[in-house]
Amino acid sequence: MRVPLTVVDNFFDTPSLVRDYALKQEFFKGDRGNWPGIRTKFIQELDPSFMQSIGDKLTMHLPRCYTGFQYLESSFQLIDESYGEGWVHNDDPKYNVAGIIYLNPGKPKQGCGTTFYDDRDTSEDYDYSSEFHSDVHDEIGQHVETRDKINSQWVPNVKVEGRWNRCVISDSTRWHCAGKFFGTTKETSRLTIVFFGRVL
């Protein structure tokens, strides 16, 4: 069964404390994958009890047929405006659930959330991920022409705005794309929690 797309507002009881905690962490590029921006260590390494609470909250919003997580990893992520906007992609197939929690307070910036797309046959698509993998550290946001060409091949299905303290849960195989990135400093850039896991 595919994990349904689920939007949960007011996810954390004290989101300001979560944001303050996130901004105190060290962010770095690392070598954990091909994605824009910078991330922290896994939250389960930073604070296991906080990670447990995230897992418990997520489980509450999954269909009853799922009893919990076999595995769950999560980290804070910052992406500034230099990256432009996202590329349509899906996540590692070793997971069956993925998602994001938005941590920028105030009025949401339009078009800065996540768009989900109709499925389609990608067997004939050229794989650009290897071509741009070496650029992910500082140049991935500059390949605007290629990104727009690829993204235009997809039909939007659901657009979710990046509201403060909103959590979006999805099947990891669902095609999606981040909207416009924003900010120039740690305090003003797009701050989120991203998570990936396998539920049973």
mmCIF file of C-alpha atoms in Angstrom:
data_model
loop_
_atom_site.group_PDB
_atom_site.id
_atom_site.type_symbol
_atom_site.label_atom_id
_atom_site.label_comp_id
_atom_site.label_asym_id
_atom_site.label_seq_id
_atom_site.Cartn_x
_atom_site.Cartn_y
_atom_site.Cartn_z
ATOM 1 C CA MET A 1 0.000 0.000 0.000
ATOM 2 C CA ARG A 2 1.312 3.436 -0.941
ATOM 3 C CA VAL A 3 1.600 5.917 1.934
ATOM 4 C CA PRO A 4 -1.010 8.624 1.220
ATOM 5 C CA LEU A 5 -0.043 12.271 0.839
ATOM 6 C CA THR A 6 -0.872 13.861 4.193
ATOM 7 C CA VAL A 7 -0.609 17.486 5.337
ATOM 8 C CA VAL A 8 -0.512 18.155 9.085
ATOM 9 C CA ASP A 9 -0.635 21.736 10.350
ATOM 10 C CA ASN A 10 0.581 22.707 13.854
ATOM 11 C CA PHE A 11 2.780 19.626 13.964
ATOM 12 C CA PHE A 12 4.959 20.624 16.929
ATOM 13 C CA ASP A 13 3.474 21.932 20.183
ATOM 14 C CA THR A 14 6.384 24.375 20.567
ATOM 15 C CA PRO A 15 7.737 25.030 17.052
ATOM 16 C CA SER A 16 9.705 28.121 18.131
ATOM 17 C CA LEU A 17 11.807 25.952 20.447
ATOM 18 C CA VAL A 18 12.423 23.500 17.607
ATOM 19 C CA ARG A 19 13.511 26.325 15.302
ATOM 20 C CA ASP A 20 15.804 27.836 17.950
ATOM 21 C CA TYR A 21 17.363 24.421 18.559
ATOM 22 C CA ALA A 22 17.864 23.888 14.820
ATOM 23 C CA LEU A 23 19.631 27.212 14.316
ATOM 24 C CA LYS A 24 22.132 26.358 17.054
ATOM 25 C CA GLN A 25 23.332 23.306 15.148
ATOM 26 C CA GLU A 26 26.249 23.044 12.722
ATOM 27 C CA PHE A 27 25.154 22.810 9.072
ATOM 28 C CA PHE A 28 27.414 21.297 6.422
ATOM 29 C CA LYS A 29 27.288 19.807 2.925
ATOM 30 C CA GLY A 30 28.612 16.356 3.722
ATOM 31 C CA ASP A 31 28.436 13.419 1.311
ATOM 32 C CA ARG A 32 25.056 11.878 2.129
ATOM 33 C CA GLY A 33 23.512 12.526 -1.278
ATOM 34 C CA ASN A 34 22.766 14.845 -4.156
ATOM 35 C CA TRP A 35 20.597 17.658 -2.791
ATOM 36 C CA PRO A 36 20.717 21.454 -2.456
ATOM 37 C CA GLY A 37 21.669 23.377 0.659
ATOM 38 C CA ILE A 38 23.257 22.170 3.866
ATOM 39 C CA ARG A 39 22.122 19.798 6.589
ATOM 40 C CA THR A 40 22.937 18.937 10.187
ATOM 41 C CA LYS A 41 23.898 15.605 11.632
ATOM 42 C CA PHE A 42 20.972 13.220 11.877
ATOM 43 C CA ILE A 43 18.583 14.311 14.627
ATOM 44 C CA GLN A 44 18.808 10.828 16.157
ATOM 45 C CA GLU A 45 22.491 11.607 16.793
ATOM 46 C CA LEU A 46 21.830 15.117 18.119
ATOM 47 C CA ASP A 47 18.927 14.247 20.422
ATOM 48 C CA PRO A 48 17.534 10.675 20.410
ATOM 49 C CA SER A 49 14.518 11.548 22.580
ATOM 50 C CA PHE A 50 13.499 14.381 20.244
ATOM 51 C CA MET A 51 13.856 12.011 17.304
ATOM 52 C CA GLN A 52 11.658 9.493 19.087
ATOM 53 C CA SER A 53 8.985 12.132 19.596
ATOM 54 C CA ILE A 54 9.068 13.016 15.885
ATOM 55 C CA GLY A 55 8.627 9.347 14.989
ATOM 56 C CA ASP A 56 5.727 8.973 17.431
ATOM 57 C CA LYS A 57 3.981 12.052 16.027
ATOM 58 C CA LEU A 58 4.446 10.901 12.442
ATOM 59 C CA THR A 59 3.051 7.461 13.279
ATOM 60 C CA MET A 60 -0.133 9.090 14.608
ATOM 61 C CA HIS A 61 -0.820 10.505 11.145
ATOM 62 C CA LEU A 62 -0.179 7.313 9.162
ATOM 63 C CA PRO A 63 -2.985 4.932 8.149
ATOM 64 C CA ARG A 64 -3.839 2.391 10.849
ATOM 65 C CA CYS A 65 -2.453 -0.453 8.770
ATOM 66 C CA TYR A 66 1.044 0.821 9.648
ATOM 67 C CA THR A 67 2.236 -0.029 13.139
ATOM 68 C CA GLY A 68 5.348 2.145 13.216
ATOM 69 C CA PHE A 69 8.762 2.794 11.783
ATOM 70 C CA GLN A 70 11.260 0.052 11.140
ATOM 71 C CA TYR A 71 13.756 2.818 10.377
ATOM 72 C CA LEU A 72 13.605 6.614 10.397
ATOM 73 C CA GLU A 73 16.285 9.227 9.744
ATOM 74 C CA SER A 74 15.925 12.973 9.866
ATOM 75 C CA SER A 75 17.954 16.177 9.812
ATOM 76 C CA PHE A 76 17.550 19.938 9.720
ATOM 77 C CA GLN A 77 18.141 21.516 6.309
ATOM 78 C CA LEU A 78 18.913 25.080 5.202
ATOM 79 C CA ILE A 79 18.640 26.193 1.567
ATOM 80 C CA ASP A 80 19.297 29.790 0.535
ATOM 81 C CA GLU A 81 18.102 31.667 -2.543
ATOM 82 C CA SER A 82 21.282 30.936 -4.528
ATOM 83 C CA TYR A 83 19.897 27.462 -5.325
ATOM 84 C CA GLY A 84 16.925 28.951 -7.199
ATOM 85 C CA GLU A 85 14.304 26.244 -6.939
ATOM 86 C CA GLY A 86 14.044 22.477 -6.846
ATOM 87 C CA TRP A 87 14.280 19.685 -9.423
ATOM 88 C CA VAL A 88 11.505 17.107 -9.817
ATOM 89 C CA HIS A 89 12.638 13.869 -8.202
ATOM 90 C CA ASN A 90 11.602 10.998 -5.986
ATOM 91 C CA ASP A 91 13.482 9.602 -3.015
ATOM 92 C CA ASP A 92 15.606 6.548 -2.339
ATOM 93 C CA PRO A 93 13.489 3.400 -2.906
ATOM 94 C CA LYS A 94 14.894 1.792 0.238
ATOM 95 C CA TYR A 95 12.375 4.036 2.073
ATOM 96 C CA ASN A 96 8.599 3.973 1.692
ATOM 97 C CA VAL A 97 7.843 7.241 3.482
ATOM 98 C CA ALA A 98 9.426 10.686 3.268
ATOM 99 C CA GLY A 99 8.482 14.195 4.201
ATOM 100 C CA ILE A 100 9.247 17.680 5.372
ATOM 101 C CA ILE A 101 8.388 20.031 8.236
ATOM 102 C CA TYR A 102 8.605 23.774 7.496
ATOM 103 C CA LEU A 103 10.230 25.949 10.161
ATOM 104 C CA ASN A 104 10.043 29.524 8.834
ATOM 105 C CA PRO A 105 7.635 31.626 10.924
ATOM 106 C CA GLY A 106 5.396 34.397 9.649
ATOM 107 C CA LYS A 107 3.321 34.697 6.511
ATOM 108 C CA PRO A 108 4.249 31.896 4.080
ATOM 109 C CA LYS A 109 6.093 32.909 0.928
ATOM 110 C CA GLN A 110 3.950 31.919 -2.058
ATOM 111 C CA GLY A 111 5.419 29.202 -4.258
ATOM 112 C CA CYS A 112 8.036 28.172 -1.715
ATOM 113 C CA GLY A 113 6.501 24.893 -0.595
ATOM 114 C CA THR A 114 6.456 21.531 -2.379
ATOM 115 C CA THR A 115 4.672 20.433 -5.547
ATOM 116 C CA PHE A 116 3.715 16.803 -6.151
ATOM 117 C CA TYR A 117 3.359 15.469 -9.689
ATOM 118 C CA ASP A 118 1.485 12.798 -11.621
ATOM 119 C CA ASP A 119 3.383 9.554 -12.063
ATOM 120 C CA ARG A 120 4.721 8.828 -15.531
ATOM 121 C CA ASP A 121 7.030 6.379 -17.285
ATOM 122 C CA THR A 122 10.604 7.598 -16.798
ATOM 123 C CA SER A 123 12.371 4.647 -18.447
ATOM 124 C CA GLU A 124 13.377 6.768 -21.457
ATOM 125 C CA ASP A 125 14.531 9.769 -19.425
ATOM 126 C CA TYR A 126 18.164 10.773 -19.391
ATOM 127 C CA ASP A 127 19.644 10.576 -15.882
ATOM 128 C CA TYR A 128 21.068 13.995 -15.097
ATOM 129 C CA SER A 129 21.848 13.167 -11.477
ATOM 130 C CA SER A 130 25.343 11.839 -12.224
ATOM 131 C CA GLU A 131 26.086 14.781 -14.510
ATOM 132 C CA PHE A 132 25.347 17.309 -11.793
ATOM 133 C CA HIS A 133 26.494 15.320 -8.783
ATOM 134 C CA SER A 134 29.944 16.917 -8.785
ATOM 135 C CA ASP A 135 28.297 20.348 -8.931
ATOM 136 C CA VAL A 136 26.046 19.840 -5.929
ATOM 137 C CA HIS A 137 28.437 21.565 -3.548
ATOM 138 C CA ASP A 138 28.205 25.017 -5.085
ATOM 139 C CA GLU A 139 26.790 25.077 -8.614
ATOM 140 C CA ILE A 140 23.583 23.027 -8.773
ATOM 141 C CA GLY A 141 21.446 26.174 -8.658
ATOM 142 C CA GLN A 142 23.110 27.530 -11.799
ATOM 143 C CA HIS A 143 21.781 24.883 -14.213
ATOM 144 C CA VAL A 144 18.499 26.730 -14.687
ATOM 145 C CA GLU A 145 17.921 25.837 -18.351
ATOM 146 C CA THR A 146 18.346 22.110 -17.802
ATOM 147 C CA ARG A 147 16.279 22.149 -14.618
ATOM 148 C CA ASP A 148 13.398 23.992 -16.280
ATOM 149 C CA LYS A 149 13.487 21.654 -19.272
ATOM 150 C CA ILE A 150 13.275 18.587 -17.035
ATOM 151 C CA ASN A 151 10.644 20.040 -14.710
ATOM 152 C CA SER A 152 8.417 21.006 -17.648
ATOM 153 C CA GLN A 153 7.974 17.323 -18.514
ATOM 154 C CA TRP A 154 5.903 16.789 -15.372
ATOM 155 C CA VAL A 155 2.232 17.553 -14.698
ATOM 156 C CA PRO A 156 1.579 19.160 -11.284
ATOM 157 C CA ASN A 157 -0.992 17.354 -9.168
ATOM 158 C CA VAL A 158 -0.909 18.917 -5.676
ATOM 159 C CA LYS A 159 0.822 22.097 -4.498
ATOM 160 C CA VAL A 160 1.487 22.426 -0.760
ATOM 161 C CA GLU A 161 2.567 25.815 0.556
ATOM 162 C CA GLY A 162 5.428 25.887 3.059
ATOM 163 C CA ARG A 163 3.530 27.156 6.088
ATOM 164 C CA TRP A 164 5.095 27.540 9.540
ATOM 165 C CA ASN A 165 5.010 24.269 11.486
ATOM 166 C CA ARG A 166 3.367 22.339 8.637
ATOM 167 C CA CYS A 167 4.366 18.708 8.115
ATOM 168 C CA VAL A 168 3.951 16.936 4.782
ATOM 169 C CA ILE A 169 4.100 13.131 4.710
ATOM 170 C CA SER A 170 4.330 11.223 1.443
ATOM 171 C CA ASP A 171 5.265 7.948 -0.118
ATOM 172 C CA SER A 172 8.963 8.153 -1.020
ATOM 173 C CA THR A 173 8.225 7.088 -4.605
ATOM 174 C CA ARG A 174 5.939 10.073 -5.251
ATOM 175 C CA TRP A 175 7.520 12.589 -7.627
ATOM 176 C CA HIS A 176 7.897 16.035 -6.095
ATOM 177 C CA CYS A 177 9.803 19.282 -6.306
ATOM 178 C CA ALA A 178 10.693 22.076 -3.897
ATOM 179 C CA GLY A 179 9.445 25.543 -4.826
ATOM 180 C CA LYS A 180 11.501 28.711 -4.774
ATOM 181 C CA PHE A 181 14.274 28.906 -2.198
ATOM 182 C CA PHE A 182 14.828 32.108 -0.267
ATOM 183 C CA GLY A 183 17.042 33.924 2.209
ATOM 184 C CA THR A 184 20.704 34.814 2.383
ATOM 185 C CA THR A 185 21.574 34.018 6.020
ATOM 186 C CA LYS A 186 21.046 31.173 8.455
ATOM 187 C CA GLU A 187 18.167 33.077 10.026
ATOM 188 C CA THR A 188 16.377 34.002 6.773
ATOM 189 C CA SER A 189 16.924 30.936 4.551
ATOM 190 C CA ARG A 190 14.450 28.105 4.077
ATOM 191 C CA LEU A 191 14.686 25.970 7.220
ATOM 192 C CA THR A 192 13.061 22.555 7.366
ATOM 193 C CA ILE A 193 13.245 19.128 8.895
ATOM 194 C CA VAL A 194 13.475 16.431 6.249
ATOM 195 C CA PHE A 195 12.786 12.806 7.091
ATOM 196 C CA PHE A 196 12.984 9.448 5.336
ATOM 197 C CA GLY A 197 11.951 6.088 6.697
ATOM 198 C CA ARG A 198 10.382 2.686 6.310
ATOM 199 C CA VAL A 199 7.082 1.939 7.975
ATOM 200 C CA LEU A 200 5.633 -1.509 8.633
#
